[in-house]
XYZ file of C-alpha atoms in Angstrom:
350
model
C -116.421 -39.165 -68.282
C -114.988 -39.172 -71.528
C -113.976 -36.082 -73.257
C -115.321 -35.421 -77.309
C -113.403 -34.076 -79.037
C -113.644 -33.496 -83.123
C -110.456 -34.447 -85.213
C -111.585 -38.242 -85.568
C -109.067 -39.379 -82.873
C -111.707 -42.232 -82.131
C -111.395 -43.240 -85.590
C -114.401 -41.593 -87.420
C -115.368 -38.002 -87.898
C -118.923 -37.137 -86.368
C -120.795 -36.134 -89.452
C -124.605 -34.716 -88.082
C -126.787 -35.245 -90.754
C -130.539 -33.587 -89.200
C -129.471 -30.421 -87.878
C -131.828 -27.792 -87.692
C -131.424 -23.605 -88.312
C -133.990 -20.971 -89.362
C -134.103 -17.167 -90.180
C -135.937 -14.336 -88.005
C -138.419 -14.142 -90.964
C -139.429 -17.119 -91.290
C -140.108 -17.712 -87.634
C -141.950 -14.077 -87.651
C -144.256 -15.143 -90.861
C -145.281 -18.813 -89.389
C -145.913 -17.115 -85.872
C -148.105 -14.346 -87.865
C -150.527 -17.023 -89.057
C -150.693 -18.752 -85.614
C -151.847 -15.499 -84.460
C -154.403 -14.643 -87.186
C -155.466 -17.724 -86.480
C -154.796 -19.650 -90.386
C -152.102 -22.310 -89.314
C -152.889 -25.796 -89.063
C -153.619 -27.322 -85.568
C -150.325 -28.928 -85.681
C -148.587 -25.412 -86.158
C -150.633 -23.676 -83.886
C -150.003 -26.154 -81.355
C -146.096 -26.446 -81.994
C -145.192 -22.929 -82.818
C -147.788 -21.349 -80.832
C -145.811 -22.552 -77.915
C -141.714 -22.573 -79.702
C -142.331 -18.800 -81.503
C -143.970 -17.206 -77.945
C -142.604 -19.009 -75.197
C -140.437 -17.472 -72.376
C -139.437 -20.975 -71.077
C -135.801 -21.993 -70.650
C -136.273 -24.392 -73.080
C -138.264 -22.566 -76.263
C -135.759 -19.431 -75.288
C -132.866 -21.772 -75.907
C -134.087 -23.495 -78.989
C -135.405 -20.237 -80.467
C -131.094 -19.020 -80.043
C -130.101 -21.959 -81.185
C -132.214 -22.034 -84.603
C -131.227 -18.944 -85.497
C -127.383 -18.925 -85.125
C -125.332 -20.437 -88.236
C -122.110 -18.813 -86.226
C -120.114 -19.627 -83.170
C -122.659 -20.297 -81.146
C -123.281 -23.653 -82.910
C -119.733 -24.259 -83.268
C -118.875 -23.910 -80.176
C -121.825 -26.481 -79.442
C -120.271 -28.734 -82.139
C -117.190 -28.854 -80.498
C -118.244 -29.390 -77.218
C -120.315 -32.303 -78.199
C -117.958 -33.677 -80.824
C -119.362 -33.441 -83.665
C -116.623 -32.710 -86.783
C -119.788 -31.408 -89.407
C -123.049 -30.628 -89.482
C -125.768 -30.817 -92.636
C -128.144 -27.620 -91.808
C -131.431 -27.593 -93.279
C -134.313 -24.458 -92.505
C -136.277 -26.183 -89.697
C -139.587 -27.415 -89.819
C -142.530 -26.614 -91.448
C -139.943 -24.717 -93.638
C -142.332 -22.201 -95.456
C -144.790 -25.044 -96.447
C -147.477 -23.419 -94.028
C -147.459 -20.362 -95.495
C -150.530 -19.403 -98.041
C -148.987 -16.426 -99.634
C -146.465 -17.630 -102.394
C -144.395 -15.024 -103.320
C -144.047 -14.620 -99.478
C -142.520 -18.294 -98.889
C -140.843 -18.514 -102.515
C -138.614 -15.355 -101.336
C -138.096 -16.716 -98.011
C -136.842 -19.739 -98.556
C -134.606 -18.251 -101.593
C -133.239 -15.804 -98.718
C -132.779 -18.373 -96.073
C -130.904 -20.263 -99.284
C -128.625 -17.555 -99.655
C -127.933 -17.517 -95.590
C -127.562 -20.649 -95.586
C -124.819 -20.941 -98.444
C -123.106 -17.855 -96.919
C -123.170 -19.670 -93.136
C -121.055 -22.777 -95.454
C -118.486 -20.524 -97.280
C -117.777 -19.251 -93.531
C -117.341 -22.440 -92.205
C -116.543 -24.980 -95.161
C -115.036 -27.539 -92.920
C -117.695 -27.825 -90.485
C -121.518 -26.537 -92.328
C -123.159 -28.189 -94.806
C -126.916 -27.512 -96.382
C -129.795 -28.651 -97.502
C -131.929 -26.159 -99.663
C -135.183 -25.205 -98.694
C -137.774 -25.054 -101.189
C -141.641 -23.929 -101.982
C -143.649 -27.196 -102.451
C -146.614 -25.383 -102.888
C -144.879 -24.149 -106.754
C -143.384 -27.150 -107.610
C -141.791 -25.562 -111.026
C -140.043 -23.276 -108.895
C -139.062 -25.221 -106.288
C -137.512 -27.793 -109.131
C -135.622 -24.205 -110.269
C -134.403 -23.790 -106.448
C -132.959 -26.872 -106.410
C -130.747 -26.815 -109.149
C -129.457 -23.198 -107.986
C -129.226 -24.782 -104.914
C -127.037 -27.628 -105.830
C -125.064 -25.959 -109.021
C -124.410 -22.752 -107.405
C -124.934 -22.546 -103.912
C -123.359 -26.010 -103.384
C -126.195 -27.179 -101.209
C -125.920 -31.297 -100.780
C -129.429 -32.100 -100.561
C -132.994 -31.002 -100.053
C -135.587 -30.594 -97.077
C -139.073 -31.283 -97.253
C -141.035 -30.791 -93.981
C -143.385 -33.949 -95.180
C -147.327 -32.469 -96.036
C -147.682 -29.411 -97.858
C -151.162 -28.179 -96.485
C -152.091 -31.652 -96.354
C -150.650 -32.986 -99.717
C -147.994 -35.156 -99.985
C -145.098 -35.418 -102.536
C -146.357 -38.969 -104.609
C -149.466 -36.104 -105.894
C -148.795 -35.534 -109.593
C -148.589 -31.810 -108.882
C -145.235 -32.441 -106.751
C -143.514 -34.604 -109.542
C -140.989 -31.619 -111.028
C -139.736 -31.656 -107.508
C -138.982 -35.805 -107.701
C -137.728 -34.845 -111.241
C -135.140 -32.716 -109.997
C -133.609 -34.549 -107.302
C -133.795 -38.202 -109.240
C -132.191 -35.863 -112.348
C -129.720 -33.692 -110.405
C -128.799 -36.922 -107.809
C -130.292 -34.702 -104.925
C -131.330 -36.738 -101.652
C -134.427 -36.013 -100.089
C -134.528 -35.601 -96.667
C -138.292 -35.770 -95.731
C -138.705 -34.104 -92.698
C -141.702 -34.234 -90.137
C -144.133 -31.712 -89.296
C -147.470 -31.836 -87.118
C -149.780 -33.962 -88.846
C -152.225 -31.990 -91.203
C -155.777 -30.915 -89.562
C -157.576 -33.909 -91.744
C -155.042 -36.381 -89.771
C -154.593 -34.600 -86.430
C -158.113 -35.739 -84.161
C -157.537 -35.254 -80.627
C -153.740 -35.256 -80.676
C -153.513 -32.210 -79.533
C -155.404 -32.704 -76.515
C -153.274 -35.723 -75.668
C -150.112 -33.858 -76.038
C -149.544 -36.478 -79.150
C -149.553 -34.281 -81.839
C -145.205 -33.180 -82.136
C -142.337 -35.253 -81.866
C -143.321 -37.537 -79.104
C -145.855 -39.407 -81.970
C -147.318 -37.304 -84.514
C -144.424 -36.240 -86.342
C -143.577 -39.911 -86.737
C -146.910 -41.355 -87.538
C -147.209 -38.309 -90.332
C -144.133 -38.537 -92.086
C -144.108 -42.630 -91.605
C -147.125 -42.298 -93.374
C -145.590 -39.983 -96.098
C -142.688 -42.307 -96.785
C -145.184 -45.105 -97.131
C -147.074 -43.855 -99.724
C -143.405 -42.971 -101.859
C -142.636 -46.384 -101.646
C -146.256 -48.277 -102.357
C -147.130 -45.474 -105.203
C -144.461 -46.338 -107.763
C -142.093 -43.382 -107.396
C -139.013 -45.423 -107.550
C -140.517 -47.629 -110.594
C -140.484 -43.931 -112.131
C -136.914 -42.834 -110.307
C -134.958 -45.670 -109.573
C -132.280 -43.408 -108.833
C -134.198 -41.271 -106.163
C -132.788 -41.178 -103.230
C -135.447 -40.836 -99.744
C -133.526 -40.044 -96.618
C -135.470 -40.268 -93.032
C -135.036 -39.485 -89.734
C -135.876 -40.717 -86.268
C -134.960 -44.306 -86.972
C -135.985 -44.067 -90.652
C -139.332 -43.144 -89.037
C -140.119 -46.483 -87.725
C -139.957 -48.186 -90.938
C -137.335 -50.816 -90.741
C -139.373 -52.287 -87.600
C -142.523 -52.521 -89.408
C -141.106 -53.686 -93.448
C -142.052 -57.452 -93.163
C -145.755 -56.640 -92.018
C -145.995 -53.253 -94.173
C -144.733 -55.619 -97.266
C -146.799 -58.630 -96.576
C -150.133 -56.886 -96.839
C -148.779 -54.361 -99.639
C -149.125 -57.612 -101.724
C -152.209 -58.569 -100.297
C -153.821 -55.312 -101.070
C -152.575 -55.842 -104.455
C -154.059 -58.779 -105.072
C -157.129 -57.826 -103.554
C -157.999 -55.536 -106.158
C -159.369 -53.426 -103.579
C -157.793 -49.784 -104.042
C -157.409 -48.069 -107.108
C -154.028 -46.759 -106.499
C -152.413 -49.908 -105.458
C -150.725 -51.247 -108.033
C -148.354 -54.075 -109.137
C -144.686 -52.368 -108.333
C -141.335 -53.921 -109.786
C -140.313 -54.974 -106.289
C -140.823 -55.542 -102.894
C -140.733 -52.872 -100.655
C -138.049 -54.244 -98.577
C -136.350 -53.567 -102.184
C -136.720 -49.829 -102.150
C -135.821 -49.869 -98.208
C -132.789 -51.594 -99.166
C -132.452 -49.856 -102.650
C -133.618 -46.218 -102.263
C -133.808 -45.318 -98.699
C -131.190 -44.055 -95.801
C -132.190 -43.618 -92.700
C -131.007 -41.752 -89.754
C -131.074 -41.870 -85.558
C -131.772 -38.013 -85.128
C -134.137 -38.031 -81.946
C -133.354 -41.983 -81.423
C -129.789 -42.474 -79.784
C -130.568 -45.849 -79.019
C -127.897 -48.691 -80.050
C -130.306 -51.120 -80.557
C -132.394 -49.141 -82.787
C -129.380 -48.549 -84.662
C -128.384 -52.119 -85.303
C -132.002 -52.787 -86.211
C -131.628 -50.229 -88.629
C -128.731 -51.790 -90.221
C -129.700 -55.123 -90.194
C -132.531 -54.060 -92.064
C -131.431 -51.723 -94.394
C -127.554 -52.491 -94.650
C -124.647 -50.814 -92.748
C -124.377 -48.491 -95.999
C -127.380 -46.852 -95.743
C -127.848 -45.637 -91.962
C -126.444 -42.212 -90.734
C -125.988 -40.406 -87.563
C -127.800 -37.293 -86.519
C -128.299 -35.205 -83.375
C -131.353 -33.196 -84.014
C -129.557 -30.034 -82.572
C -131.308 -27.294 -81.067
C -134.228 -29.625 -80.085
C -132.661 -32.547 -78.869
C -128.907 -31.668 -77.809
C -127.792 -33.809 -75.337
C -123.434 -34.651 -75.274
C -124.311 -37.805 -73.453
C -125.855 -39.407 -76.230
C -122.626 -39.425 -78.531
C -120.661 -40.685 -75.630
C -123.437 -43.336 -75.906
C -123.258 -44.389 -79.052
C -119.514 -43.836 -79.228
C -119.167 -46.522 -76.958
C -122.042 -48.812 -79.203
C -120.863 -52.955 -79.104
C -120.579 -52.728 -83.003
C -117.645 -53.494 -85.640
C -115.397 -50.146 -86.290
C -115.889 -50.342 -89.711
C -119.495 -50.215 -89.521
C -118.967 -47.703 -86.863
C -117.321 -45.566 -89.017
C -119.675 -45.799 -91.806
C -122.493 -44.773 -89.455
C -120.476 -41.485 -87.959
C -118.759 -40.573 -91.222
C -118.930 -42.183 -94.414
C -122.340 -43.256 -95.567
C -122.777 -39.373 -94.776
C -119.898 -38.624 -97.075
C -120.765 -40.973 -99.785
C -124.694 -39.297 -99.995
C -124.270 -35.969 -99.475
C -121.068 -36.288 -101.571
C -119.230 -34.251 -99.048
């Protein structure tokens, strides 16, 4: 079995670009609305179980999240990975009804967060967390985040009580990041209670299906509701094989256009490109959750070698095995190394 080790002796640095962390208050305040019984079936269902649990697993996760120390270095360096972009973990505060409540605990976490990177400058990096529900502030956050916390990017855990980020409320936040060059990472989350039918009941609802279907769903309507006509300097970063997207472009494209032409929905209308364009133009899209080779060349294929990025999804998903997987990917070194290391570098500026 091959040893990991960080340093880039294999040629590349292991940049981890989906990493997850969160604070003791956050994790208090979402399991206080699973117990009064206001969280959304998906959050009910997913932190009903992670925030209560005694199992191996939620016990280990639950450690995991909230250590920014040398507990997840130590895991860094045992699985090889050089760096790691942090971001607060899903549903952030975007659950939570009571705003002064989430707009001072994702400032906090913010703070943490920054204080976690200072620590550790070679080896942290973050993503700030923000208040969708106050978009003005949130817009604020992020350009504290970026101009004096040095954050390199921004989480959103996809729908904010059901709304997604094309609404015209959210468009200070799409501001900011085109403005400030700030990717968006769009995150999943269980699918809202207007989406969510019986998932639940199948065991559907989290990151076996839901959480892809959701934020899949999310993505689409960014790129088929003219946001990048408006920003065509946003950049959309996605997880989990860019959610499933690259698989699906030629059919979701084809009938795009046909639904254009139809005349049929209000919303749809003519866009300045294809939507293999924006894939190609405005999207990245990473493996966290999907260490699968083939997805990965998919992905690139698709999208271009520049524009695809390797993630772990540490706590939830931490297995060593799968870098010595992909270390050993049939694929050219330089696009090798652009997939562990530099498309990471070059859009996260880091």
């Amino acid at each position: 079995m091959t040893d990991l080790k960080t340093g880039g002796s294999q040629g590349y640095l292991r940049i981890a670009t989906e990493e997850a962390w969160a604070t003791q208050e956050q994790l208090d305040a979402i399991v206080r609305l699973v117990r009064e019984g206001r969280a959304d079936k998906g959050t009910q269902s997913l932190w009903g179980f992670y925030g209560t649990s005694p199992s191996e697993r939620t016990t280990f996760i639950r450690e995991r999240l909230l250590d920014i120390g040398p507990l997840r270095i130590q895991a860094m360096d045992e699985s090889g990975i050089d760096k790691a972009v942090l971001a607060l973990t899903s549903p952030g505060v975007q659950t939570l009804f009571d705003l002064d409540e989430a707009r001072g605990i994702a400032s906090r976490s913010n703070d943490q967060l920054a204080a976690a990177c200072e620590r550790y400058p070679d080896r942290f990096h973050g993503m700030t967390a923000i208040c969708p529900q106050d978009a003005d502030w949130s817009a604020a956050e992020l350009r504290r985040g970026k101009e004096e916390l040095g954050m390199v990017g921004v989480q959103v855990n996809s729908h904010t009580h059901g709304h997604y980020l094309d609404e015209p409320q959210f468009d200070p936040i799409l501001r900011a990041c085109a403005d400030m060059d700030i990717p968006l990472y769009i995150h999943p989350q269980g699918p809202p209670d207007a989406m969510i039918g019986g998932m639940v009941e199948a065991g559907l609802e989290g990151a076996i299906f839901g959480f892809a279907m959701e934020t899949s769903y999310h993505a689409l309507r960014l790129l088929t509701g003219g946001v990048f006509d408006r920003y065509p300097g946003l950049k959309l970063v996605l997880g989990h094989g860019c959610e499933g997207l690259p698989f699906w472009i030629d059919r979701f494209d084809y009938m795009h256009q046909a639904g254009i032409r139809s005349g049929r929905y209000e919303r749809m209308k003519p866009q300045r490109h294809s939507l293999h364009h924006y894939l190609r133009t405005n999207v990245w899209g990473t493996n966290s959750g999907l260490p699968s080779p083939a997805s990965i060349r998919l992905m690139m294929e698709v999208m271009g070698e520049d524009r695809v990025l390797y993630a772990m999804d540490y706590p939830y998903q931490f297995v060593t095995d799968e870098v010595r997987l992909l270390d050993a990917m049939d694929m050219a070194p330089a696009a090798k190394r652009k997939f562990f290391q530099t498309n990471a570098e070059a859009l996260f500026g880091i």
